[in-house]
Every structure is written in structure tokens, then in C-alpha cells.
PDB file of C-alpha atoms in Angstrom:
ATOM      1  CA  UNK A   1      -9.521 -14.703  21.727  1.00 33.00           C
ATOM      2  CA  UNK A   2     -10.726 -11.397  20.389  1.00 41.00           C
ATOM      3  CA  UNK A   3      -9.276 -10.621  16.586  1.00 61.00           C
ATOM      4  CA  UNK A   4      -8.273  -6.882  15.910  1.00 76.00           C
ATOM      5  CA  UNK A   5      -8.030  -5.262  13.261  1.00 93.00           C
ATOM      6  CA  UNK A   6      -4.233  -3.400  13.401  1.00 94.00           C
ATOM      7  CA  UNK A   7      -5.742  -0.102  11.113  1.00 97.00           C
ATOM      8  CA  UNK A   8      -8.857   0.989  10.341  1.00 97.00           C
ATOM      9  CA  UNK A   9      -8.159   3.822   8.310  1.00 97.00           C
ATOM     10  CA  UNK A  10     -12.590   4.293   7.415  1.00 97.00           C
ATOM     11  CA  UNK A  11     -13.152   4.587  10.883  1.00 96.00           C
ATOM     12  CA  UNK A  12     -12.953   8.160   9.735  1.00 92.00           C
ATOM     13  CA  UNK A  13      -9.950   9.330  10.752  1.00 94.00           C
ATOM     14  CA  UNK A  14      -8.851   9.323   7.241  1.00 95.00           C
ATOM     15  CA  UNK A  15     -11.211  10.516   3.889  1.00 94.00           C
ATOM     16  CA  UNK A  16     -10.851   8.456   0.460  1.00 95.00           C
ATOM     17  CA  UNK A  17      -9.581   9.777  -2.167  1.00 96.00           C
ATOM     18  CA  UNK A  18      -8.015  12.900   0.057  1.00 96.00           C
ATOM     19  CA  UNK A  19      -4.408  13.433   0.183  1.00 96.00           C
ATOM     20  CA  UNK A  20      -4.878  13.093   3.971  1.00 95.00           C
ATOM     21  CA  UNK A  21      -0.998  13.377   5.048  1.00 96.00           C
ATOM     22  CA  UNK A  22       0.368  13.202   8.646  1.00 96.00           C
ATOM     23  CA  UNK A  23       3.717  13.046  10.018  1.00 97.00           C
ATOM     24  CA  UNK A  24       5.462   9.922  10.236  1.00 97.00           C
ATOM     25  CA  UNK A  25       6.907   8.685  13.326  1.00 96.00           C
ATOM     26  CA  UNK A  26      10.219   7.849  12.516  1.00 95.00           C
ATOM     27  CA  UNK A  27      10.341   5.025  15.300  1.00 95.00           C
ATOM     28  CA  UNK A  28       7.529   3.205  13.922  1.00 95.00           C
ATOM     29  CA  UNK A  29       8.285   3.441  10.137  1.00 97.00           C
ATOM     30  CA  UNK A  30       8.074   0.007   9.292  1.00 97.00           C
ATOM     31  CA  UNK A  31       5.211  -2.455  11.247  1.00 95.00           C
ATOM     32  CA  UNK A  32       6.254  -6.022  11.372  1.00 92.00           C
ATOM     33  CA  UNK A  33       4.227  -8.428  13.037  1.00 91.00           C
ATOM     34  CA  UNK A  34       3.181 -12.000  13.204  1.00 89.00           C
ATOM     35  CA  UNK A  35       2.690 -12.407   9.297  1.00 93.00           C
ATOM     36  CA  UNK A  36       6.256 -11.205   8.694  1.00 92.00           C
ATOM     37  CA  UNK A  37       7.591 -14.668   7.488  1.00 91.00           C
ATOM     38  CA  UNK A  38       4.602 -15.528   5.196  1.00 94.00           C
ATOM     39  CA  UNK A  39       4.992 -11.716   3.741  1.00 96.00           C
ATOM     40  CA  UNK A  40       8.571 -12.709   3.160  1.00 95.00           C
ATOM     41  CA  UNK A  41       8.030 -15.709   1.795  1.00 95.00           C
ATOM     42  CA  UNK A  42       5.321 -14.754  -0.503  1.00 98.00           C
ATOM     43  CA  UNK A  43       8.172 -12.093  -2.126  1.00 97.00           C
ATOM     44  CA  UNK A  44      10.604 -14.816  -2.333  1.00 96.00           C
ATOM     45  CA  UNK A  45       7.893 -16.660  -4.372  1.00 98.00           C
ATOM     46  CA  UNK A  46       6.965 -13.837  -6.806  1.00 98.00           C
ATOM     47  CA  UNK A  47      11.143 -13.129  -6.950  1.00 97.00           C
ATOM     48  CA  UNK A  48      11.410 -16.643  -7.992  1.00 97.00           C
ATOM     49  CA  UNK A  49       8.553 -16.653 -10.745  1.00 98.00           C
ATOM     50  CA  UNK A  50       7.784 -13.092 -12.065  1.00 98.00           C
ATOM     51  CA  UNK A  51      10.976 -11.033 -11.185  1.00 97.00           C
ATOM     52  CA  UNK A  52      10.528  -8.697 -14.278  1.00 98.00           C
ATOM     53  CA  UNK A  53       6.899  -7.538 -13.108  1.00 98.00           C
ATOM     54  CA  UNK A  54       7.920  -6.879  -9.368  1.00 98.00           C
ATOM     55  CA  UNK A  55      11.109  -5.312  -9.200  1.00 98.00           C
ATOM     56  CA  UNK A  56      12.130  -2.385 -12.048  1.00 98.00           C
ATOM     57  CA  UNK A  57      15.552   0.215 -11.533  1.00 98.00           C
ATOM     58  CA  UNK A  58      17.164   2.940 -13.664  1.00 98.00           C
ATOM     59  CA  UNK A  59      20.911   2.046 -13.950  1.00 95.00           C
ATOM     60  CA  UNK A  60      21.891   4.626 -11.834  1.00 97.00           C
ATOM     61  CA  UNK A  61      20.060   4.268  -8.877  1.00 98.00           C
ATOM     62  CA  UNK A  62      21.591   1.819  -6.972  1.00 97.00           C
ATOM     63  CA  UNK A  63      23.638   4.319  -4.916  1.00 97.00           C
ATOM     64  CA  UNK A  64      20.436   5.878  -3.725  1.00 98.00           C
ATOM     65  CA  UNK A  65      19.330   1.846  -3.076  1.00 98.00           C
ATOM     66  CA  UNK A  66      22.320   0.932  -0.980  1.00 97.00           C
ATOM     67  CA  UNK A  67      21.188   4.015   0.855  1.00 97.00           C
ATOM     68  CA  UNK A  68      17.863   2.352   1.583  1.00 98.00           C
ATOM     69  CA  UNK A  69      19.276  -0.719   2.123  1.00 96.00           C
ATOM     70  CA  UNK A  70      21.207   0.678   5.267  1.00 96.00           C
ATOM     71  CA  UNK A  71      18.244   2.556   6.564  1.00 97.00           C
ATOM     72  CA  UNK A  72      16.424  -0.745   6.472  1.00 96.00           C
ATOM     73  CA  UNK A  73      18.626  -2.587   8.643  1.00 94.00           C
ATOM     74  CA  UNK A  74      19.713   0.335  10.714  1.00 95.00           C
ATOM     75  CA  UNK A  75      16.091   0.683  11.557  1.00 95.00           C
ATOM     76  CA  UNK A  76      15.389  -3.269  11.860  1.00 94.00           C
ATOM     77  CA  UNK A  77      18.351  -3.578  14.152  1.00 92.00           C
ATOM     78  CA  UNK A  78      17.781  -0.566  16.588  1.00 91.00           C
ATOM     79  CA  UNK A  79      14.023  -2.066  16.868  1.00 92.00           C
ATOM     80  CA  UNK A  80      14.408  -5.443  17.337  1.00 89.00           C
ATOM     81  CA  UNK A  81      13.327  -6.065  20.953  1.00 87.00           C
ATOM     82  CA  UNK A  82       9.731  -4.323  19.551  1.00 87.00           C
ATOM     83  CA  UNK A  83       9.377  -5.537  16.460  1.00 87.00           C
ATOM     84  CA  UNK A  84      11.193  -9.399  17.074  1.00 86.00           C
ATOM     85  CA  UNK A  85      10.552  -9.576  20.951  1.00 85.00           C
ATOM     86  CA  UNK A  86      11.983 -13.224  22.085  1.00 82.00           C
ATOM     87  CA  UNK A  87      15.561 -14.356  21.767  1.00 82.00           C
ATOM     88  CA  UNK A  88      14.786 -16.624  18.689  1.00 79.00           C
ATOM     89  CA  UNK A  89      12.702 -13.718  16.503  1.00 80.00           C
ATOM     90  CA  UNK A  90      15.952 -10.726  17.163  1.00 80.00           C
ATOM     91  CA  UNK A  91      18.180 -14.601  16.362  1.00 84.00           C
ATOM     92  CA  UNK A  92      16.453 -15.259  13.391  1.00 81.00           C
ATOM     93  CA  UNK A  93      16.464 -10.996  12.188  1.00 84.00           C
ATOM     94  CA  UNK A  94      20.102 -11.534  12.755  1.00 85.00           C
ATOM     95  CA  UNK A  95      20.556 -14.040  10.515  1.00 85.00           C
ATOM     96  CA  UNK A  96      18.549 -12.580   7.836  1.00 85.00           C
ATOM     97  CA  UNK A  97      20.763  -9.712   8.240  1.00 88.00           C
ATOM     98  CA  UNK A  98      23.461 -11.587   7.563  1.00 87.00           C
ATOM     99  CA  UNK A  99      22.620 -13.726   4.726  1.00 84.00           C
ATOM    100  CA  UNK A 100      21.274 -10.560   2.452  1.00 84.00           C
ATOM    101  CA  UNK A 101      21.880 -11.211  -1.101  1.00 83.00           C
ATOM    102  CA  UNK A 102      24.941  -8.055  -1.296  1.00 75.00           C
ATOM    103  CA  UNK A 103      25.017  -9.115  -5.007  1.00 79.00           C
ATOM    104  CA  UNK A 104      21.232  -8.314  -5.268  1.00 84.00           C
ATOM    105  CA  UNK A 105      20.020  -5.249  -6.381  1.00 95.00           C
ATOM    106  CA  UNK A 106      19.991  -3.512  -3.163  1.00 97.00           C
ATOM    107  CA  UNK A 107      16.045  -1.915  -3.576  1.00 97.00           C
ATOM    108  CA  UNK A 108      15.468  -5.904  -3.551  1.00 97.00           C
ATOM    109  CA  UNK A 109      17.688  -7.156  -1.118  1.00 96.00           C
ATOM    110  CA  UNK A 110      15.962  -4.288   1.264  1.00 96.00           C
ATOM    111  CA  UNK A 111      12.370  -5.614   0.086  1.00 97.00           C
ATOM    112  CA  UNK A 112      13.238  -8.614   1.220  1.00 95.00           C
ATOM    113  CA  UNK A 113      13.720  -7.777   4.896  1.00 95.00           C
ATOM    114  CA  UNK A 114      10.820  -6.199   5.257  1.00 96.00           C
ATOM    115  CA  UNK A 115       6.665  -6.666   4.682  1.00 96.00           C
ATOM    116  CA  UNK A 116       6.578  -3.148   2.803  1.00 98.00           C
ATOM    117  CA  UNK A 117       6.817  -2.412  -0.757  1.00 98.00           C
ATOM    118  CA  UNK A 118       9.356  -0.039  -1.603  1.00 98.00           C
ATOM    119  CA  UNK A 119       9.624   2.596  -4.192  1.00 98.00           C
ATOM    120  CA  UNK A 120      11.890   5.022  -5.508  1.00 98.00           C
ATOM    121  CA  UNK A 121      10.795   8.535  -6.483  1.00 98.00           C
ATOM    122  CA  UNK A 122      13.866  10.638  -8.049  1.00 98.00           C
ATOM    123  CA  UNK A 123      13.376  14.553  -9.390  1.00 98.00           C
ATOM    124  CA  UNK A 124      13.871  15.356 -13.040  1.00 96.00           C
ATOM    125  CA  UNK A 125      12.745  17.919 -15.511  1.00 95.00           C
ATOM    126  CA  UNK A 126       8.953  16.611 -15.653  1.00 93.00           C
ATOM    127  CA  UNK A 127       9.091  16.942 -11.633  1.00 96.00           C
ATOM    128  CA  UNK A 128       9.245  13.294  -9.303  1.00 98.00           C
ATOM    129  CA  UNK A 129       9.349  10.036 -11.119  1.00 98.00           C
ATOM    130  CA  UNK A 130       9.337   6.571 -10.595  1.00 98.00           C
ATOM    131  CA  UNK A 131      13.440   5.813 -10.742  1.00 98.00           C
ATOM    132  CA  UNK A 132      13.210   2.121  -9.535  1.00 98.00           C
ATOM    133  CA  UNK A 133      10.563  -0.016  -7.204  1.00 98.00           C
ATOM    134  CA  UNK A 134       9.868  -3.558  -5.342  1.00 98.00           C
ATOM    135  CA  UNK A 135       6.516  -3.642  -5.426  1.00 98.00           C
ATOM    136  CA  UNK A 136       5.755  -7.790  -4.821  1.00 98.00           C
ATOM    137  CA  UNK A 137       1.649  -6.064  -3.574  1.00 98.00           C
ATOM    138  CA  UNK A 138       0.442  -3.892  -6.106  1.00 98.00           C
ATOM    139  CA  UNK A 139      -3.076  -2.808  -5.068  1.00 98.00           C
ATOM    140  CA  UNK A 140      -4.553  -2.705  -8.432  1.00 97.00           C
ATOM    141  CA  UNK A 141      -1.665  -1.846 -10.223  1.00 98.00           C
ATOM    142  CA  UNK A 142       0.862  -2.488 -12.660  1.00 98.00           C
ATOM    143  CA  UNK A 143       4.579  -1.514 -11.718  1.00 98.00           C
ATOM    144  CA  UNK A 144       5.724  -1.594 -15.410  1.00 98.00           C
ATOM    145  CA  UNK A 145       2.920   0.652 -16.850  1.00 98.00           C
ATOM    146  CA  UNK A 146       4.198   3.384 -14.031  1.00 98.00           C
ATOM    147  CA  UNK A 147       8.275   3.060 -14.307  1.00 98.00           C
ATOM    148  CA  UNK A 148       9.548   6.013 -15.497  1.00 98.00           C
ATOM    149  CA  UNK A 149       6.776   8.029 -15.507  1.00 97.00           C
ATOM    150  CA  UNK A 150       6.194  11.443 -13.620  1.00 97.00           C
ATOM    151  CA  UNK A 151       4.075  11.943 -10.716  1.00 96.00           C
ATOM    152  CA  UNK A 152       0.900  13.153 -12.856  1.00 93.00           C
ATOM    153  CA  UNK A 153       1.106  10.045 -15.302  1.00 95.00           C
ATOM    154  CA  UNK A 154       0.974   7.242 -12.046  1.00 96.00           C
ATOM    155  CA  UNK A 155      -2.060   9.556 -10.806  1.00 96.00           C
ATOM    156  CA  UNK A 156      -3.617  10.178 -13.859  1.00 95.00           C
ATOM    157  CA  UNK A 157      -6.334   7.033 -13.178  1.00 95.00           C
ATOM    158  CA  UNK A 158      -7.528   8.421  -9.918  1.00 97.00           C
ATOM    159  CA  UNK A 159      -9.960  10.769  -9.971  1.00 97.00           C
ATOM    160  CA  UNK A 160      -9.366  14.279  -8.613  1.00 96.00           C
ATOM    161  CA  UNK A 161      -5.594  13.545  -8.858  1.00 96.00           C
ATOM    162  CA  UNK A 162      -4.715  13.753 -12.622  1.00 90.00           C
ATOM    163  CA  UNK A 163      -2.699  16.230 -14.342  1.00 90.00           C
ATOM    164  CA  UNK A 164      -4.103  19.636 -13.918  1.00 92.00           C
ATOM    165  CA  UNK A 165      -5.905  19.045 -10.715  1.00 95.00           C
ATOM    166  CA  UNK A 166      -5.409  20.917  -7.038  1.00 96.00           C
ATOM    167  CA  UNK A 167      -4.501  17.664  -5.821  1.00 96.00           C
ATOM    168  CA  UNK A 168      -1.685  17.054  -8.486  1.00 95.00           C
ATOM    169  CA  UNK A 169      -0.450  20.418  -7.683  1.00 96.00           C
ATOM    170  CA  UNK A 170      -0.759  19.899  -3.927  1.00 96.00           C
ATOM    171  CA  UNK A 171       1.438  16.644  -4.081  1.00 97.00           C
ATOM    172  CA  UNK A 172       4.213  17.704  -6.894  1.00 96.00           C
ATOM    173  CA  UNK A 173       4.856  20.904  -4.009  1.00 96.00           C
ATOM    174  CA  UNK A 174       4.903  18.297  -0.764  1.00 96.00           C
ATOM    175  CA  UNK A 175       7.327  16.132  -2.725  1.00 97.00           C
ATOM    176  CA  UNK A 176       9.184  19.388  -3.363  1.00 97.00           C
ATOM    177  CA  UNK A 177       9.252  20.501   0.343  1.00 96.00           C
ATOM    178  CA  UNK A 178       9.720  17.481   1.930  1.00 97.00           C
ATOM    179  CA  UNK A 179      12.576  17.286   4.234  1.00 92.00           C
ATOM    180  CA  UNK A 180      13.623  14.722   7.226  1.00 86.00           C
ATOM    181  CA  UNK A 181      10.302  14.931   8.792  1.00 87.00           C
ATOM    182  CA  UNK A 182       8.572  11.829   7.165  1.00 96.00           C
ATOM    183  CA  UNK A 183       4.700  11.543   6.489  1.00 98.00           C
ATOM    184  CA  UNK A 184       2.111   9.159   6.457  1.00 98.00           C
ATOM    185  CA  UNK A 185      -1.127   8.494   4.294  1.00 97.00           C
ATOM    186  CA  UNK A 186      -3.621   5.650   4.172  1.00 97.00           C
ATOM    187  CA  UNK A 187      -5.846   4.244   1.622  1.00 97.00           C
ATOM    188  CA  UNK A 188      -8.453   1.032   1.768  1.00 97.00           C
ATOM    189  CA  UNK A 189     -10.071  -0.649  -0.693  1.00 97.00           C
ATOM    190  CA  UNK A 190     -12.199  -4.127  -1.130  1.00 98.00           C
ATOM    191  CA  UNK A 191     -11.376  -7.345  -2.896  1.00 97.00           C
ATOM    192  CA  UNK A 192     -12.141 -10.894  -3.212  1.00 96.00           C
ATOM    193  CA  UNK A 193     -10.170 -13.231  -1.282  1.00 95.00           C
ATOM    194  CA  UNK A 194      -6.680 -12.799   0.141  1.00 96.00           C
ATOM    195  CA  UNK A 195      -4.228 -11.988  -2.461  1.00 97.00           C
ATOM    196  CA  UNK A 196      -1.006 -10.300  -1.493  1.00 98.00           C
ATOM    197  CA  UNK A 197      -0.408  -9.891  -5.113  1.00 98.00           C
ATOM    198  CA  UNK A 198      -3.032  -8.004  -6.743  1.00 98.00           C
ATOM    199  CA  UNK A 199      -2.095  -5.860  -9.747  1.00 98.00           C
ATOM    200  CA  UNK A 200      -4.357  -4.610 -12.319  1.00 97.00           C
ATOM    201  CA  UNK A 201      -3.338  -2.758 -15.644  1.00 97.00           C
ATOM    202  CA  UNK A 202      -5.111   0.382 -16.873  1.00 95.00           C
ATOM    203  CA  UNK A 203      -6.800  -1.608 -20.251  1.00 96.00           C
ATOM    204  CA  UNK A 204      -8.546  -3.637 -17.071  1.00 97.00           C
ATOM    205  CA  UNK A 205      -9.671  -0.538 -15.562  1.00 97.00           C
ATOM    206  CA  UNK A 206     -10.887   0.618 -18.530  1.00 96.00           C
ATOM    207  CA  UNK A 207     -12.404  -2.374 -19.335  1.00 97.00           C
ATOM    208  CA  UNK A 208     -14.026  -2.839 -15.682  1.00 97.00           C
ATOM    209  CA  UNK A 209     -15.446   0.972 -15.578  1.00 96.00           C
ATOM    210  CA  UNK A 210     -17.263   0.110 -19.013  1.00 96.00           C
ATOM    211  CA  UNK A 211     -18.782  -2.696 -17.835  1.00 97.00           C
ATOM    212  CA  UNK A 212     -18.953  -2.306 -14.156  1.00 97.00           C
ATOM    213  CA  UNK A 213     -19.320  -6.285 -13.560  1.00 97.00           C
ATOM    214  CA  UNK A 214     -20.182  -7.301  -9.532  1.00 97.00           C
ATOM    215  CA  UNK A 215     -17.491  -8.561  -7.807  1.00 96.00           C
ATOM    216  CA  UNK A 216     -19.339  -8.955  -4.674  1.00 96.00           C
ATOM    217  CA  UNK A 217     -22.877 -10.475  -5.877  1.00 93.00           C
ATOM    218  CA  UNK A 218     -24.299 -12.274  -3.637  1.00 94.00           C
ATOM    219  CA  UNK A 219     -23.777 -13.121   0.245  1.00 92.00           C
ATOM    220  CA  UNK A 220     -21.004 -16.098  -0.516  1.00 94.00           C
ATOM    221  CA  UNK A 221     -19.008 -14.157  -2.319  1.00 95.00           C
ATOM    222  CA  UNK A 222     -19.489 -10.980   0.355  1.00 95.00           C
ATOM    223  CA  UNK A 223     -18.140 -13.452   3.153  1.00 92.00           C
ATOM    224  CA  UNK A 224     -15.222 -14.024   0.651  1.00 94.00           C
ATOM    225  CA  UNK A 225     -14.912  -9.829   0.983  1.00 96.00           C
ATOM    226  CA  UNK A 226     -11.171  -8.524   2.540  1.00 97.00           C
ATOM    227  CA  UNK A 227     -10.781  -5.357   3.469  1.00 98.00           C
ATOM    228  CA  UNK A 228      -7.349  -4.161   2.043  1.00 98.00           C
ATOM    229  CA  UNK A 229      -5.564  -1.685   3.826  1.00 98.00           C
ATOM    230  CA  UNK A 230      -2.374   0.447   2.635  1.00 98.00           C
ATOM    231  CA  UNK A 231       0.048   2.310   5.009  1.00 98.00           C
ATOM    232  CA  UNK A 232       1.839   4.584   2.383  1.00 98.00           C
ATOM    233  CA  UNK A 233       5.078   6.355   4.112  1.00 98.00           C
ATOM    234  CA  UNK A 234       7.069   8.994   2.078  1.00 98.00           C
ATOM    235  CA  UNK A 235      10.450   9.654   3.471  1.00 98.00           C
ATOM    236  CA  UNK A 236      13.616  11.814   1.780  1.00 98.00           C
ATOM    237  CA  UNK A 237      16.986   9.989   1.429  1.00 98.00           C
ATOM    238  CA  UNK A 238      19.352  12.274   3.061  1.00 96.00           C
ATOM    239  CA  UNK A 239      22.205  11.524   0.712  1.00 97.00           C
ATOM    240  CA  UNK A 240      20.542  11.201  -2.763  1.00 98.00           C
ATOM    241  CA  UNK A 241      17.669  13.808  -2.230  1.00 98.00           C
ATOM    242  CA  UNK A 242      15.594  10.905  -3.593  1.00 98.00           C
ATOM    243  CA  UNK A 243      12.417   9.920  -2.060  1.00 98.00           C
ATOM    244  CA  UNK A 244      11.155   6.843  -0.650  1.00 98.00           C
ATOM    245  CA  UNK A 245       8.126   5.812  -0.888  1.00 98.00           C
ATOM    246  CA  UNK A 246       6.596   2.463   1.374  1.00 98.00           C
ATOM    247  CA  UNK A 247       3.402   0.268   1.151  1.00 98.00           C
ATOM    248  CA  UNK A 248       2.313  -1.815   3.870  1.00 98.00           C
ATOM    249  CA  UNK A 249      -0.353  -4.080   3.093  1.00 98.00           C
ATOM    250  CA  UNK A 250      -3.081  -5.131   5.801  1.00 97.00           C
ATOM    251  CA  UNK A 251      -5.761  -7.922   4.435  1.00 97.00           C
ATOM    252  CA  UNK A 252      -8.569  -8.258   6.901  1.00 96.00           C
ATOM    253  CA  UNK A 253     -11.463 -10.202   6.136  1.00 96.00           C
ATOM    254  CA  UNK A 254     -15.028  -8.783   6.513  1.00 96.00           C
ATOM    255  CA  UNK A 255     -15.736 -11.592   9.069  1.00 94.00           C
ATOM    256  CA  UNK A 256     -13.532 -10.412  11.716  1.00 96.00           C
ATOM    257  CA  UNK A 257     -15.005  -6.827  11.008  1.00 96.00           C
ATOM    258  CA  UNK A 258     -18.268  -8.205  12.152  1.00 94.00           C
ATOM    259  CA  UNK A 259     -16.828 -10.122  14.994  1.00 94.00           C
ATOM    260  CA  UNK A 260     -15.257  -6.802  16.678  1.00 94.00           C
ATOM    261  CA  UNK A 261     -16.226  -5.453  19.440  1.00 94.00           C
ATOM    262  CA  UNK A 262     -16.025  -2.066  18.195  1.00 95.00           C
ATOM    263  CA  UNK A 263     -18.023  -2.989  14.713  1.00 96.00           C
ATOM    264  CA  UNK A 264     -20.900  -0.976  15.510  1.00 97.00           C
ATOM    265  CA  UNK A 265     -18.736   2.290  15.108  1.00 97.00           C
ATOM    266  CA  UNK A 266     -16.096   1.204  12.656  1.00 97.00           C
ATOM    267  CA  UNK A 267     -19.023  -0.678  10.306  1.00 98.00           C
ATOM    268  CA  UNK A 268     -21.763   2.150  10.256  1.00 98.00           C
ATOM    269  CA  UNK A 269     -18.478   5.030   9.602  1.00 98.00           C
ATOM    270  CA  UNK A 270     -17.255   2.228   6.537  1.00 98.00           C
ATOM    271  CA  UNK A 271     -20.541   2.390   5.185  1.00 98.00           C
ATOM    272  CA  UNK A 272     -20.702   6.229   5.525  1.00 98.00           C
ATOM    273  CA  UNK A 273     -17.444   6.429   3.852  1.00 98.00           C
ATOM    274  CA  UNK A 274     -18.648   3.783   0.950  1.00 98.00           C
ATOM    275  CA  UNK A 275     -22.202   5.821   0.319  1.00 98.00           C
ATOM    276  CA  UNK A 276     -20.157   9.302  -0.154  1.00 97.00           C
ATOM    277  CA  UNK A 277     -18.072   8.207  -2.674  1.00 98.00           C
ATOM    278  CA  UNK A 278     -19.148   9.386  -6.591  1.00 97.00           C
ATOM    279  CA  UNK A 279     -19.640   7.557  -9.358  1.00 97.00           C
ATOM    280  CA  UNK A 280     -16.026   7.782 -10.880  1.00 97.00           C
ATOM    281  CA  UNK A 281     -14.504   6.584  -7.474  1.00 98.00           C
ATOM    282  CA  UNK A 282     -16.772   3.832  -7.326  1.00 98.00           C
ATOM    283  CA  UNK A 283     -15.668   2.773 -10.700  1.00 98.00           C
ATOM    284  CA  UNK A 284     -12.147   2.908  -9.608  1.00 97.00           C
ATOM    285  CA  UNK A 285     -12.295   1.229  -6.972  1.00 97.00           C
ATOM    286  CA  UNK A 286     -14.483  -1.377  -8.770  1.00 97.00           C
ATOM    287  CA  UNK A 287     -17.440  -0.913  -6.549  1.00 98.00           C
ATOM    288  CA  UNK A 288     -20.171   0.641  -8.368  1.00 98.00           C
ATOM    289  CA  UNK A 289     -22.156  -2.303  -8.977  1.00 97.00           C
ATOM    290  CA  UNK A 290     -22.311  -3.531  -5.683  1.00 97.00           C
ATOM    291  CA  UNK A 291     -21.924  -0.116  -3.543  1.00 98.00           C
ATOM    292  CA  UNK A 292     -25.738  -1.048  -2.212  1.00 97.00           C
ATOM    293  CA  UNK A 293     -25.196  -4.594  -0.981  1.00 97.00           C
ATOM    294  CA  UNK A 294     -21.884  -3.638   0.705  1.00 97.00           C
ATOM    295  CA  UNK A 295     -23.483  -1.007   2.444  1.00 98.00           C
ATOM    296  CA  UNK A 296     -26.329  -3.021   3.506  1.00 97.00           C
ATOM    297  CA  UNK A 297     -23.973  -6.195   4.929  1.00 97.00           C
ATOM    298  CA  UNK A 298     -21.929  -2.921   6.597  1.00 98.00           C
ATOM    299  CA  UNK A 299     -25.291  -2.004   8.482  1.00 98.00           C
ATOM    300  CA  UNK A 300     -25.729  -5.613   9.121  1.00 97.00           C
ATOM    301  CA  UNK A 301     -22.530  -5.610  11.343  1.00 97.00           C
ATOM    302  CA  UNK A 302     -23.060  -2.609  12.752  1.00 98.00           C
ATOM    303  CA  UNK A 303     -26.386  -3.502  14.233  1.00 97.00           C
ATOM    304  CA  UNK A 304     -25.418  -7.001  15.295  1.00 93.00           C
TER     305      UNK A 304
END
């Protein structure tokens, strides 16, 4: 049977490190699909073991989370022949429906029926902050170090997006003007093996751009390489004004890449995409020492 690969956001249909929005369709804001009960499962681990470094709230925010907490399950419910199709998947959504933790925080109860992160951005003085957040798959980052902070702080490692730039600007006015009409972004990135849970603080960064160690070094550890994929959806709460903000994680490994029958396009365009990128992306993505041998396994695929 043929493996796909459900988003391929360097086929070039979206730029790194671009703010690259489109509009969300509101029928298809969260994706489940056949991982759904190892996603879940995986948050009910981290819940069980490292609660304080997933899950963070300002005390008065759980209005605005009950509010996501019904959208959830409004939206779960009203697509549950798509997204559970069978009598025992729309059974067993029902029952998970019905057994969610009401004495829970509700931002956690909500992460817990679905395979998205979710995180709460609420307006202040200093412009949109992070108010509260489930986020059980960081992609190389640390909830803690960004709770509380403003928009241009949780940017402020990316480059072109830090506190000054066009970009910042850009985003701090779309947060402002967003309405009911939600919108949709996507970022990828590479890393070893298939961790769900992948954080990584900013004293690593640091530490990794000053050294730039290989992560990828030689040909064992680039058939170890998944391609991570996030599906970031911003929508406004209708009764708090807040903002909600979702991650969807995809991990595909680089094998299937070269076992698709479209590689020849979506390889030589990921390669394209990995040669533009400068030297400061490259070190935040953690790429820079092995940006060549990527590229060259990339061509591989695309001319086998």
C-alpha cells in the first residue's frame, strides 16, 4: 500500500520563515486521523509525569477555557461521521465526551480530546500574550520560558520576527484585526527520531547556534531523519475576545518521503527550500552543520 504524506507544507506552497497566512476552513479546524488514540495517549502520559511543563493558566482564564472547551466538542460532535467514520470510532468519541474530567482545568480537559496543542493568547497593555496553554508537543520550545510574555518576547528567537521587525508589526496588527474568519499557517522542521514531545529552552539554542553540532552526520542517523510538520490555526473566541491558537503535529519519516510517488517534485522543492535559507535560520532550526548532506540525500530521492 502506498504511504502519503497528509501535508507537505515545502512542496512550496508555503515559504519558511514567512508569515504565510490563509483562511481557515472552519469545517476542517481540527484533523484527526488514525494516530488519534496514540496522540491521546501520549498527553495522558506527559499529564501524568510532567504536568507543570505542559499545561500553564492565568487564574482568570478559565471562562475563556470553558469557552474552548465547548467549541471542541461542538466541533468533534457535528464532525463525527468524517473524522470517527464507523459506529465504534463516533461510540468511542461519545464516550470520551462523556467521561471529560469537568473538574479539570478546562484548556486541559479540551487538550485531551483532541491531537492539537492549544494555546491561549489574551490582549493587554504590552499587546497579545500568552494567558494559559496545553502544549504536550512543543517543537523546540519551552512553554514556561513563553507564559506570560507578549507576542514580541515568544518571537524574539526567530529571525526576522523579533521586536522591531515588519514581521512583528505585521502579526501584533492580524491579531488585532482578526475576527470570526479563522486562518491558517504552516511551519516544518527536521529532527531525529519520532518524538511527540520535543521542547528545547533558549540557553539550548544558544548553546546549539555557538556550536552548531551535526545532528544528522552520517547516512544512519539521516534514515533516523522525521520530517516535522506544524498546522498552526488562530481563531477569536467570540465571547472572551481571546484568541486561540492550535498546533497539529505531523511526524513523517524521510523514508516514506523517498518512497512517494510524488518525491521527485516534493524532494527537489524541500531541498530548494533547505538551500535558501540563511545562516541565522539554519542555526535555528539546528541545521547549519548538516544543510549540505540533507540536501544531497533530498536530491537522492528526487532522482530515484
Amino acid at each position: 500500500m502506498t504511504e502519503l504524506l497528509t501535508h507537505t507544507p515545502y512542496d512550496g506552497s508555503s515559504k519558511p520563515f514567512t508569515i504565510g497566512l490563509k483562511p481557515l476552513d472552519p469545517d476542517a479546524w481540527l484533523e484527526i486521523d488514525g494516530h488519534y488514540e496514540a496522540y491521546l495517549a501520549e498527553k495522558a502520559r506527559l499529564y501524568a509525569t510532567i504536568p507543570e511543563k505542559i499545561f500553564v493558566e492565568e487564574p482568570d482564564t478559565r471562562a475563556a477555557q470553558q469557552e474552548v472547551l465547548g467549541m471542541a466538542a461542538a466541533h468533534l460532535s457535528a464532525h463525527a461521521a468524517r473524522l470517527f467514520p464507523g459506529p465504534a470510532g463516533q461510540t468511542a468519541l461519545a464516550e470520551r465526551l462523556r467521561s471529560t474530567d469537568i473538574a479539570a482545568a478546562p484548556l486541559r480537559a479540551a487538550s485531551l480530546l483532541v491531537q492539537e496543542d492549544l494555546i491561549l493568547m489574551r490582549r493587554g497593555d504590552d499587546g497579545w500574550r500568552l494567558a494559559a496553554g496545553s502544549l504536550c508537543f512543543p517543537s523546540s520550545w519551552v512553554l514556561t520560558e513563553k507564559f506570560g510574555r507578549p507576542l514580541n518576547h515568544i518571537h524574539s528567537p526567530v529571525p526576522g520576527f523579533g521586536d522591531g521587525t515588519r514581521n512583528a508589526d505585521l502579526i501584533a496588527r492580524m491579531f488585532d484585526r482578526l475576527q470570526g474568519q479563522g486562518v491558517i499557517r504552516w511551519n516544518w522542521s527536521l529532527q531525529l527520531g519520532g518524538a511527540l514531545y520535543h521542547p528545547f529552552s533558549n540557553t539550548e539554542r544558544d548553546a546549539r547556534t555557538s556550536a552548531r553540532p551535526s545532528r544528522f552526520a552520517d547516512d544512519e542517523a539521516v534514515a533516523r531523519a522525521f520530517i516535522r510538520v506544524e498546522r498552526q490555526a488562530l481563531r477569536k473566541l467570540p465571547v472572551s475576545g481571546d484568541i486561540l491558537f492550535t498546533i497539529r503535529i505531523y511526524l513523517d519519516p524521510l523514508a516514506v518521503l523517498a518512497r512517494h510517488p510524488d518525491r521527485a517534485v516534493l524532494a527537489k522543492s524541500f531541498a530548494t527550500q533547505l538551500a535558501a535559507l540563511e545562516e541565522p535560520q539554519l542555526d535555528y532550526k539546528g541545521l547549519t552543520a548538516d544543510q549540505d548532506r540533507l540536501i544531497q540525500r533530498l536530491e537522492e530521492i528526487a532522482a530515484s
